[in-house]
Amino acid sequence: MAFVEQLIANLLYGAILGAVYGLATMGLSLIFGVLRIVNVGHGAFIMIGAFTAYWMFTLYGISPVLSLPLAMAAGMIIGVAVYLVVVKRLVDAPELATLLAMFAIGIFIEEAAKQIWGANYVGYSWEIGSISLPFTEIPYTKLVAFISSILIAAAVYVWFRKTKLGKAVRAVVEDREGALTCGIDVNKIYALSFSLGIGLTVLSGVLVTLFTPVGINAYMGGEYTLKAFVIAVLGGLASPWGAFYAGFIFGLIENGSYTLLGLIPGVEPFGLTRFVSFVVLMLVLLLKPTGLLGGE
Amino acid sequence: MKSYSPLITLLLAYLIMIAIGQSIPGMWQPVMLVIFYIAIGQALNVFLGMTGYVNFGYVALLGVGAYGMGVALGYYNELGLIPTLILGFILAAILALLVSAIVGGIALRLRGAYFAIATIGVNEGIKYLIMGAKIWGGSEGIVLSGILRKSFGAETMRFLSTTFADAGVIVVAIATGVVTAYILNSRLGYALIALREDEEAAKVMGINVTKYKQIAFMISCVLAGLIGATAWTLKLTYVFPQDVFAINYTVEAIVIVMLGGAGTLLGPLVGGLIYALLKYYLAIAFPGLQLLILAPLLIVVILLFPEGVVGYIAKKARGTRLENFVR
């Protein structure tokens, strides 16, 4: 029963990876939920996080876990800058304008990264051993990524539920005009949510590197943009929690289908898995555009 | 407000460009580059400009069009030269129609943001389907030069990849302009403009918005497919998945439409002219930096000139005698 064991191992791996996917999508859903802006340059910010982890590790030997707060801070600063320079002027503009602007920002970041860091794939290896299960072996680095993702998502959840600012953000999501009349500075909440969303995205880029040992490159984000959109739509697009749960589902679908596609002779399962992501996206849009976990 | 006069401006511009390219040595290549960019802008404009919806998977349609022609020339060339070419154009159009019918049929029922998200995956999805399932040569693509030389002779191959391909691009470019002018003057165009301005209101007025969006999307995609078939497959005599699904063409087409003026007939002409000449001379001055320069340019256009060059001029020309020739 080698195949079944392999499937179980891959599904387990999919669940672990899914937690990171979920975290990597929360920022996207947060920004859409609050500002109604679709960050089509999402992947570029993940790439910044990945490079943060890479440089911290190779230059100073700092472990990726310790890079997390740094990446979060860097992402929030970038987020505020992007908000003030571009997004602020487009909040009430037609959808076309914001979509194109976010797209252009993503491309600009990628091209700038290519000029600064080169076009080659780089990577690092952080060896801290692995845990042996009956049918597979899981490196501790991936468990660290799994646990960090869950803890960070939980921290964001608590922040949203318990703090005054978090409640203000939820109020703006609920009803912008209503929040305004209650004395909430909506512009500040926009800036905060945008920078928080970008911060979370950059932070998740650090964890992504624990799964792609040699896959850090200026254009690595494109793949995650597509995945993040599939996950965000699965989770209802406007809900960060929906996105986090949908990340698990997507991790399972992706790794399950990879195993199954490997059974078909003459195809290249890795490439086809990406096609499967696209098919899943189209199916969700066709059958349940409000997301698997209910309405917005 | 029926008016085909702006079409005169457009055709005149093509004539002047072709005359310049033919008479001044060394100018044919930049002229063809300009015409190619005007064409991809024009085809995208039919959808993006008129509906206000963004198609981030635009280049995938040029890609499948290129594959349509490539498959005909590569696998069915024993039919003889002319039937193979006809088959190539038909396959290019059908593949583009198929992709646009599926993607549009699913995603155009939804509002703008969802559609944009759906199109983000189209390009990667099709590219990885071809590479992953090893369809039509997979990652190796289709290399046509040897096949064409063997089946039709070196002389015919040279004619196909130079004169015929260039003429094809020009014909398709002019056709996209004519189609745009026709749409602007038709019921379809009025419906599209109404839904671009206010989709809810258009729906309430009894316009079947989904149907009109779908028609515009499919027209735009088929035109794109034909451009891919002529400008890439015939001209370059190869089809590589990494090349025909390169996302920079999507960005370039969007920049051209926005720069010139979305939803105008002459917008892509002006945008394509400015952009292609900039690119041609910038590529010599700053090789590899085009996208780094383009992305901020797009942001500046969106922030400062959302109506584009032609939109701006048309606003200024309103009430003057030039009014009918700028649109």
XYZ file of C-alpha atoms in Angstrom:
623
model
C 0.000 0.000 0.000
C 2.803 2.330 -0.900
C 0.448 4.619 -2.762
C -1.946 5.106 0.152
C 0.962 5.835 2.460
C 2.314 8.330 0.002
C -1.101 9.962 -0.298
C -1.437 10.244 3.478
C 2.062 11.665 3.761
C 1.330 14.202 1.046
C -1.972 15.198 2.625
C -0.242 15.700 5.951
C 2.326 17.831 4.195
C -0.540 19.656 2.473
C -2.150 20.499 5.811
C 1.152 21.863 7.136
C 1.738 23.900 4.002
C -1.930 24.914 4.069
C -1.476 26.762 7.350
C 1.225 28.880 5.728
C -0.968 29.385 2.645
C -3.768 30.521 4.911
C -1.560 33.034 6.670
C -0.202 34.219 3.326
C -3.750 34.986 2.180
C -5.028 36.749 5.319
C -3.451 40.047 4.295
C -5.127 39.908 0.897
C -8.548 39.275 2.435
C -8.032 41.938 5.095
C -7.218 44.583 2.484
C -10.180 43.573 0.330
C -12.510 43.426 3.318
C -11.634 46.884 4.589
C -10.715 48.897 1.506
C -12.510 46.879 -1.206
C -9.226 46.883 -3.099
C -7.934 43.717 -4.712
C -4.197 43.556 -4.232
C -3.222 41.950 -7.521
C 0.425 42.600 -6.695
C 0.150 40.296 -3.669
C 2.928 37.884 -4.660
C 5.534 40.642 -4.873
C 5.142 41.294 -1.153
C 5.596 37.616 -0.367
C 8.811 37.792 -2.359
C 10.058 40.667 -0.174
C 9.483 38.505 2.905
C 11.319 35.607 1.327
C 14.328 37.786 0.568
C 14.239 39.195 4.105
C 14.529 35.667 5.488
C 17.259 34.794 2.987
C 19.462 37.806 3.689
C 18.999 37.658 7.461
C 20.021 34.019 7.413
C 22.934 34.193 4.976
C 24.401 37.493 6.166
C 23.862 37.345 9.916
C 22.870 33.751 10.573
C 19.554 34.888 12.040
C 16.981 32.091 12.062
C 13.815 32.684 10.032
C 11.702 32.659 13.194
C 13.533 35.741 14.432
C 13.127 37.358 11.012
C 9.347 37.278 11.417
C 8.953 40.479 13.468
C 11.446 42.230 11.227
C 9.535 41.211 8.104
C 6.274 42.322 9.704
C 7.757 45.732 10.526
C 9.288 46.130 7.063
C 6.010 45.125 5.453
C 4.025 47.591 7.528
C 6.395 50.409 6.603
C 6.159 49.508 2.906
C 2.394 49.214 3.295
C 2.050 52.705 4.783
C 4.287 54.130 2.051
C 2.280 52.483 -0.753
C -0.940 53.610 0.894
C 0.120 57.232 1.231
C 1.670 57.540 -2.222
C -0.864 55.649 -4.333
C -3.767 53.886 -2.646
C -5.041 56.871 -0.641
C -5.846 58.750 -3.850
C -7.679 55.780 -5.320
C -9.947 54.651 -2.485
C -13.028 56.089 -4.156
C -11.808 55.637 -7.751
C -13.389 53.076 -10.104
C -12.297 49.481 -9.663
C -10.322 49.598 -12.911
C -7.968 52.229 -11.476
C -7.180 50.377 -8.248
C -6.730 47.031 -9.990
C -4.281 48.495 -12.480
C -2.442 50.508 -9.839
C -1.913 47.472 -7.567
C -0.836 45.451 -10.576
C 1.710 48.126 -11.515
C 2.999 48.331 -7.938
C 3.552 44.582 -7.881
C 5.452 44.684 -11.156
C 7.504 47.641 -10.009
C 8.533 45.820 -6.824
C 9.470 42.693 -8.785
C 11.529 44.617 -11.322
C 13.242 46.637 -8.605
C 14.022 43.391 -6.749
C 15.477 41.928 -9.930
C 17.742 44.937 -10.365
C 18.885 44.854 -6.732
C 19.133 41.137 -6.043
C 19.557 39.657 -9.518
C 17.392 37.252 -11.466
C 18.957 34.021 -10.175
C 17.242 31.596 -7.862
C 18.804 31.588 -4.413
C 18.082 29.734 -1.200
C 19.367 28.751 2.201
C 19.074 25.671 4.319
C 18.181 25.809 7.960
C 18.846 22.342 9.403
C 17.340 21.581 12.782
C 16.532 17.902 12.332
C 13.263 16.176 11.670
C 10.591 14.111 13.323
C 10.024 10.526 12.169
C 6.520 9.231 11.608
C 5.714 5.661 10.531
C 5.330 6.547 6.854
C 7.132 9.830 6.417
C 9.580 12.262 7.931
C 8.723 15.870 8.686
C 11.516 18.406 9.152
C 11.197 20.525 12.268
C 11.485 23.646 10.114
C 8.125 22.873 8.545
C 6.571 22.232 11.938
C 7.954 25.578 13.079
C 6.295 27.220 10.071
C 3.034 25.397 10.827
C 2.958 26.406 14.492
C 4.076 29.983 13.786
C 1.300 30.382 11.229
C -1.358 29.210 13.656
C -0.019 31.369 16.491
C 0.192 34.481 14.316
C -3.305 33.928 12.904
C -4.582 33.486 16.472
C -2.823 36.669 17.581
C -4.428 38.601 14.728
C -7.785 37.117 15.697
C -7.420 38.213 19.322
C -6.295 41.660 18.218
C -9.408 42.010 16.082
C -11.767 40.798 18.792
C -10.337 42.371 21.934
C -8.621 45.644 21.121
C -10.290 48.957 20.426
C -8.474 49.391 17.109
C -9.384 45.906 16.013
C -13.022 46.621 16.746
C -12.767 49.861 14.783
C -11.433 47.936 11.781
C -14.341 45.494 12.022
C -16.748 48.402 12.273
C -15.383 49.872 9.028
C -15.744 46.477 7.312
C -19.335 46.287 8.521
C -20.447 49.787 7.551
C -18.134 52.573 6.506
C -20.607 55.433 6.895
C -21.831 54.105 10.203
C -18.278 53.895 11.509
C -17.667 57.448 10.344
C -20.666 58.752 12.299
C -19.443 56.924 15.408
C -16.287 59.030 15.315
C -13.947 56.472 13.799
C -11.258 58.042 11.634
C -11.904 55.898 8.565
C -8.812 57.135 6.722
C -6.595 56.052 9.610
C -8.276 52.658 9.691
C -7.668 52.317 5.947
C -3.978 53.133 6.358
C -3.687 50.779 9.321
C -5.488 47.895 7.634
C -3.508 48.279 4.446
C -0.183 48.312 6.253
C -1.274 45.421 8.474
C -2.332 43.453 5.402
C 0.966 44.069 3.631
C 2.854 43.353 6.873
C 1.167 39.963 7.256
C 1.871 39.183 3.610
C 5.582 40.031 3.874
C 5.772 38.055 7.121
C 4.234 35.015 5.471
C 6.942 35.255 2.817
C 9.472 34.366 5.525
C 7.586 31.152 6.321
C 7.183 30.322 2.635
C 10.977 30.024 2.331
C 10.909 27.079 4.730
C 9.097 25.119 2.005
C 11.075 26.250 -1.033
C 14.718 25.642 -0.163
C 16.130 27.027 -3.409
C 13.131 28.875 -4.818
C 13.782 32.497 -3.845
C 13.693 34.765 -6.868
C 12.329 38.177 -7.824
C 9.458 36.550 -9.736
C 8.590 33.811 -7.233
C 5.501 35.743 -6.153
C 3.406 35.102 -9.260
C 2.688 31.555 -8.206
C 1.574 32.730 -4.757
C -0.613 35.475 -6.215
C -2.593 32.844 -8.072
C -2.745 30.520 -5.056
C -3.714 33.364 -2.738
C -6.600 34.313 -5.015
C -7.864 30.745 -5.184
C -7.696 30.564 -1.384
C -9.209 34.006 -0.851
C -12.153 33.195 -3.117
C -12.580 29.820 -1.396
C -12.727 31.667 1.918
C -15.161 34.335 0.757
C -12.647 37.002 -0.369
C -13.418 39.524 2.378
C -12.813 37.386 5.456
C -9.290 36.833 6.845
C -10.544 33.872 8.914
C -12.230 32.311 5.944
C -8.940 32.697 4.122
C -7.012 30.976 6.899
C -9.303 27.942 6.894
C -9.417 27.877 3.109
C -5.620 27.717 3.135
C -5.850 24.265 4.744
C -8.404 23.106 2.188
C -6.242 24.348 -0.642
C -3.112 22.729 0.792
C -4.960 19.408 0.883
C -6.349 19.804 -2.649
C -2.974 20.788 -4.048
C -0.957 18.007 -2.496
C -3.660 15.412 -2.977
C -3.941 16.213 -6.659
C -0.158 16.205 -7.014
C -0.087 12.618 -5.789
C -2.963 11.576 -8.039
C -1.542 13.340 -11.105
C 1.739 11.533 -10.525
C -0.125 8.299 -11.376
C -0.838 9.454 -14.946
C 2.021 8.408 -17.197
C 3.664 10.920 -19.522
C 2.673 14.080 -17.691
C 4.590 16.428 -15.497
C 2.590 16.581 -12.230
C 4.260 19.704 -10.866
C 3.137 21.891 -13.768
C -0.315 20.333 -13.864
C -0.843 21.075 -10.169
C -0.762 24.754 -11.071
C -3.382 24.132 -13.718
C -5.462 22.409 -11.033
C -5.311 25.595 -8.908
C -6.774 27.507 -11.820
C -9.519 24.917 -12.344
C -10.396 25.032 -8.630
C -10.663 28.824 -8.852
C -12.991 28.634 -11.851
C -15.111 25.946 -10.200
C -15.542 27.953 -7.012
C -16.470 31.047 -9.036
C -18.947 28.954 -10.986
C -20.564 27.098 -8.112
C -20.210 29.242 -5.035
C -18.703 32.661 -5.650
C -19.337 33.787 -2.092
C -16.869 31.202 -0.811
C -17.126 27.731 0.632
C -17.603 29.033 4.144
C -20.788 30.991 3.483
C -21.462 34.579 2.436
C -19.383 37.668 2.958
C -24.202 60.301 -32.881
C -23.300 57.895 -35.660
C -19.812 58.709 -36.820
C -17.152 56.799 -38.629
C -15.018 59.917 -39.232
C -12.406 59.045 -36.562
C -11.804 55.906 -38.613
C -10.446 58.183 -41.356
C -7.867 59.523 -38.915
C -6.928 55.966 -37.961
C -6.574 54.677 -41.527
C -4.615 57.768 -42.525
C -2.233 57.136 -39.627
C -1.658 53.544 -40.791
C -1.047 54.748 -44.352
C 1.495 57.320 -43.238
C 3.260 54.748 -41.047
C 3.439 52.195 -43.865
C 4.680 54.876 -46.274
C 7.397 55.913 -43.814
C 8.394 52.312 -43.234
C 8.600 51.523 -46.935
C 10.410 54.660 -48.070
C 12.973 55.292 -45.320
C 15.557 52.518 -44.963
C 15.739 50.949 -41.520
C 12.305 52.233 -40.502
C 10.260 49.144 -41.422
C 11.128 47.316 -38.206
C 10.092 50.120 -35.806
C 6.961 50.743 -37.887
C 5.926 47.098 -37.595
C 6.630 47.214 -33.853
C 4.364 50.258 -33.548
C 1.602 48.579 -35.553
C 1.847 45.421 -33.433
C 1.496 47.431 -30.233
C -1.385 49.482 -31.622
C -3.107 46.220 -32.549
C -2.748 44.595 -29.125
C -3.917 47.829 -27.525
C -6.858 48.065 -29.904
C -7.967 44.469 -29.262
C -7.743 44.881 -25.480
C -9.560 48.214 -25.702
C -12.639 46.480 -27.131
C -13.101 44.850 -23.739
C -11.177 46.806 -21.090
C -11.839 50.243 -22.564
C -15.514 49.751 -23.179
C -16.569 47.757 -20.135
C -14.107 48.966 -17.504
C -13.319 45.339 -16.678
C -9.681 44.262 -16.523
C -8.466 41.144 -18.267
C -5.203 40.202 -16.568
C -4.945 37.066 -18.679
C -4.932 38.982 -21.952
C -1.637 37.584 -23.256
C -3.009 34.040 -22.905
C -5.343 34.805 -25.818
C -2.464 35.917 -28.009
C -0.748 32.743 -26.827
C -3.532 30.337 -27.776
C -3.871 32.164 -31.111
C -0.180 31.616 -31.718
C -0.661 27.949 -30.847
C -3.617 27.668 -33.238
C -1.495 28.778 -36.164
C 1.495 26.790 -34.889
C -0.506 23.567 -34.656
C -1.880 24.011 -38.187
C 1.538 24.685 -39.699
C 3.322 22.098 -37.612
C 0.921 19.173 -37.691
C -1.417 19.650 -40.663
C 0.901 21.125 -43.319
C 0.301 18.271 -45.784
C -2.986 19.992 -46.678
C -1.117 22.417 -48.903
C -0.053 25.978 -48.205
C -3.271 27.952 -48.455
C -5.624 25.460 -46.732
C -3.079 25.151 -43.903
C -2.958 28.910 -43.424
C -6.755 29.133 -43.478
C -6.910 26.295 -40.962
C -4.338 28.152 -38.848
C -6.442 31.298 -38.692
C -9.583 29.288 -37.957
C -7.850 27.311 -35.196
C -6.435 30.516 -33.698
C -9.895 32.086 -33.642
C -11.580 28.940 -32.295
C -9.061 28.427 -29.487
C -9.390 32.074 -28.445
C -13.170 31.824 -28.673
C -13.178 28.653 -26.574
C -11.003 30.108 -23.813
C -12.982 33.350 -23.742
C -16.319 31.528 -23.750
C -15.312 29.386 -20.768
C -13.595 32.095 -18.718
C -16.162 34.750 -19.600
C -19.102 32.397 -19.159
C -18.009 31.638 -15.617
C -16.525 34.921 -14.443
C -18.547 37.600 -16.241
C -21.657 36.717 -14.293
C -19.762 38.238 -11.367
C -18.721 41.803 -10.718
C -15.422 43.427 -11.694
C -13.160 42.295 -8.868
C -14.099 38.637 -9.206
C -13.618 38.741 -12.947
C -10.162 40.273 -12.588
C -9.239 37.553 -10.085
C -10.460 34.827 -12.408
C -8.389 36.176 -15.295
C -5.208 36.259 -13.213
C -5.082 32.487 -13.375
C -5.876 32.101 -17.080
C -2.381 32.736 -18.353
C -0.565 30.560 -15.832
C -3.296 27.944 -16.019
C -3.043 27.446 -19.786
C 0.736 27.701 -19.823
C 1.093 24.995 -17.190
C -1.564 22.839 -18.825
C 0.457 22.838 -22.053
C 3.763 22.315 -20.273
C 2.532 19.904 -17.609
C 0.404 17.677 -19.843
C 3.021 17.927 -22.638
C 0.473 19.097 -25.180
C 1.839 20.314 -28.554
C 5.459 19.718 -27.652
C 5.070 20.781 -23.993
C 7.888 22.993 -22.744
C 9.810 22.514 -26.007
C 7.073 24.277 -27.981
C 6.679 24.029 -31.741
C 9.638 24.926 -33.949
C 8.379 25.568 -37.463
C 11.322 26.759 -39.545
C 12.542 23.256 -40.456
C 9.029 21.927 -41.084
C 8.084 24.894 -43.260
C 11.274 24.698 -45.296
C 10.733 20.996 -45.908
C 7.032 21.228 -46.843
C 6.877 24.513 -48.729
C 10.459 25.380 -49.667
C 12.839 28.019 -48.349
C 11.535 30.732 -50.663
C 7.915 30.359 -49.511
C 9.002 30.188 -45.891
C 10.873 33.480 -46.214
C 7.837 35.057 -47.870
C 5.544 33.735 -45.112
C 7.658 34.997 -42.231
C 8.318 38.426 -43.740
C 5.898 39.952 -46.264
C 2.921 37.733 -45.483
C 3.287 37.985 -41.696
C 3.687 41.765 -41.804
C 0.723 42.158 -44.137
C -1.258 39.885 -41.808
C -0.449 42.018 -38.769
C -1.438 45.176 -40.658
C -4.737 43.629 -41.833
C -5.594 42.443 -38.312
C -4.602 45.840 -36.874
C -6.887 47.649 -39.312
C -9.642 45.115 -38.660
C -9.473 45.741 -34.891
C -9.878 49.467 -35.602
C -12.847 48.913 -37.892
C -14.461 46.573 -35.362
C -13.936 49.151 -32.606
C -15.502 51.893 -34.743
C -18.431 49.627 -35.568
C -18.979 48.731 -31.902
C -18.825 52.386 -30.834
C -21.631 53.142 -33.285
C -23.773 50.129 -32.547
C -26.291 49.057 -29.959
C -23.543 46.902 -28.427
C -21.325 49.945 -27.902
C -24.095 51.989 -26.285
C -24.915 49.089 -23.979
C -21.248 48.679 -23.036
C -20.782 52.365 -22.291
C -23.958 52.358 -20.213
C -22.790 49.403 -18.156
C -19.302 50.854 -17.765
C -20.741 54.030 -16.290
C -23.217 52.293 -13.988
C -23.841 48.572 -14.199
C -26.820 48.563 -11.836
C -28.550 51.367 -13.710
C -27.897 49.675 -17.057
C -29.425 46.472 -15.718
C -32.483 48.338 -14.490
C -32.867 49.919 -17.938
C -33.273 46.433 -19.329
C -29.794 45.902 -20.749
C -28.654 42.300 -20.554
C -25.260 43.274 -19.129
C -23.866 39.747 -18.909
C -24.600 39.106 -22.568
C -22.984 42.322 -23.791
C -19.934 41.878 -21.568
C -19.536 38.355 -22.913
C -19.808 39.499 -26.547
C -17.237 42.259 -26.037
C -14.923 39.837 -24.226
C -15.118 37.248 -26.987
C -14.546 39.796 -29.766
C -11.538 41.185 -27.919
C -10.122 37.695 -27.359
C -10.564 36.494 -30.953
C -8.838 39.619 -32.273
C -6.011 38.987 -29.808
C -5.765 35.392 -31.006
C -5.418 36.526 -34.617
C -2.671 38.962 -33.640
C -0.829 36.118 -31.904
C -1.203 33.914 -34.999
C 0.261 36.517 -37.363
C 2.674 38.592 -35.302
C 4.190 35.674 -33.413
C 3.774 32.298 -35.129
C 4.039 33.396 -38.772
C 6.651 36.038 -38.151
C 8.901 34.196 -35.700
C 8.253 30.632 -37.041
C 8.244 29.135 -33.553
C 5.888 28.891 -30.571
C 7.416 28.553 -27.110
C 5.083 28.504 -24.099
C 7.437 30.708 -22.045
C 7.431 33.326 -24.820
C 3.786 33.408 -25.873
C 2.497 33.466 -22.285
C 4.868 36.226 -21.147
C 2.948 38.526 -18.822
C 4.743 41.692 -19.971
C 2.510 41.836 -23.068
C -0.546 42.083 -20.829
C 1.071 44.973 -18.982
C 2.123 46.638 -22.216
C -1.364 46.391 -23.715
C -2.925 47.849 -20.542
C -0.408 50.702 -20.503
C -1.154 51.472 -24.161
C -4.915 51.536 -23.593
C -4.691 53.683 -20.459
C -2.085 56.026 -21.921
C -4.080 56.646 -25.077
C -7.486 56.739 -23.458
C -9.663 53.760 -22.552
C -12.803 53.324 -24.638
C -11.732 55.661 -27.435
C -11.090 54.587 -31.019
C -7.858 56.524 -31.422
C -6.552 55.857 -27.892
C -4.636 52.689 -28.727
C -3.188 54.394 -31.806
C -1.748 57.259 -29.788
C -0.840 55.049 -26.833
C 0.771 52.443 -29.078
C 2.726 55.064 -30.991
C 4.076 56.717 -27.851
C 4.720 53.430 -26.111
C 6.330 51.491 -28.972
C 8.666 54.316 -29.942
C 9.594 54.830 -26.271
C 10.234 51.125 -25.960
C 12.226 50.857 -29.193
C 14.590 53.655 -28.244
C 14.591 52.965 -24.478
C 15.474 49.319 -25.075
C 18.632 50.518 -26.773
C 19.374 53.004 -23.987
C 18.244 50.949 -20.949
C 18.083 47.264 -21.914
C 16.006 45.138 -19.530
C 14.544 48.088 -17.663
C 11.344 48.544 -19.676
C 8.980 47.139 -17.032
C 10.732 49.080 -14.273
C 10.035 52.262 -16.235
C 6.562 51.188 -17.396
C 5.028 50.311 -14.040
C 5.475 53.785 -12.483
C 4.370 55.300 -15.802
C 1.124 53.336 -15.556
C 0.598 54.501 -11.962
C 1.215 58.129 -12.952
C -1.256 57.855 -15.845
C -3.912 56.341 -13.560
C -3.415 58.987 -10.875
C -3.043 62.076 -13.044
C -4.592 61.413 -16.486
C -7.263 58.759 -15.961
C -8.885 59.646 -19.303
C -5.640 59.306 -21.323
C -4.246 61.466 -24.124
C -7.122 60.990 -26.575
C -9.737 61.354 -23.845
C -8.107 64.639 -22.878
C -7.905 65.945 -26.456
C -11.467 64.839 -27.203
C -12.642 66.851 -24.198
C -10.763 69.915 -25.478
C -11.983 69.419 -29.061
C -15.634 69.250 -28.125
C -17.548 71.958 -29.983
C -14.788 72.587 -32.520
C -14.606 71.361 -36.106
C -12.115 68.647 -35.092
C -14.699 67.018 -32.822
C -15.757 64.400 -35.336
C -12.227 63.210 -36.041
C -11.126 62.611 -32.468
C -12.791 59.870 -30.545
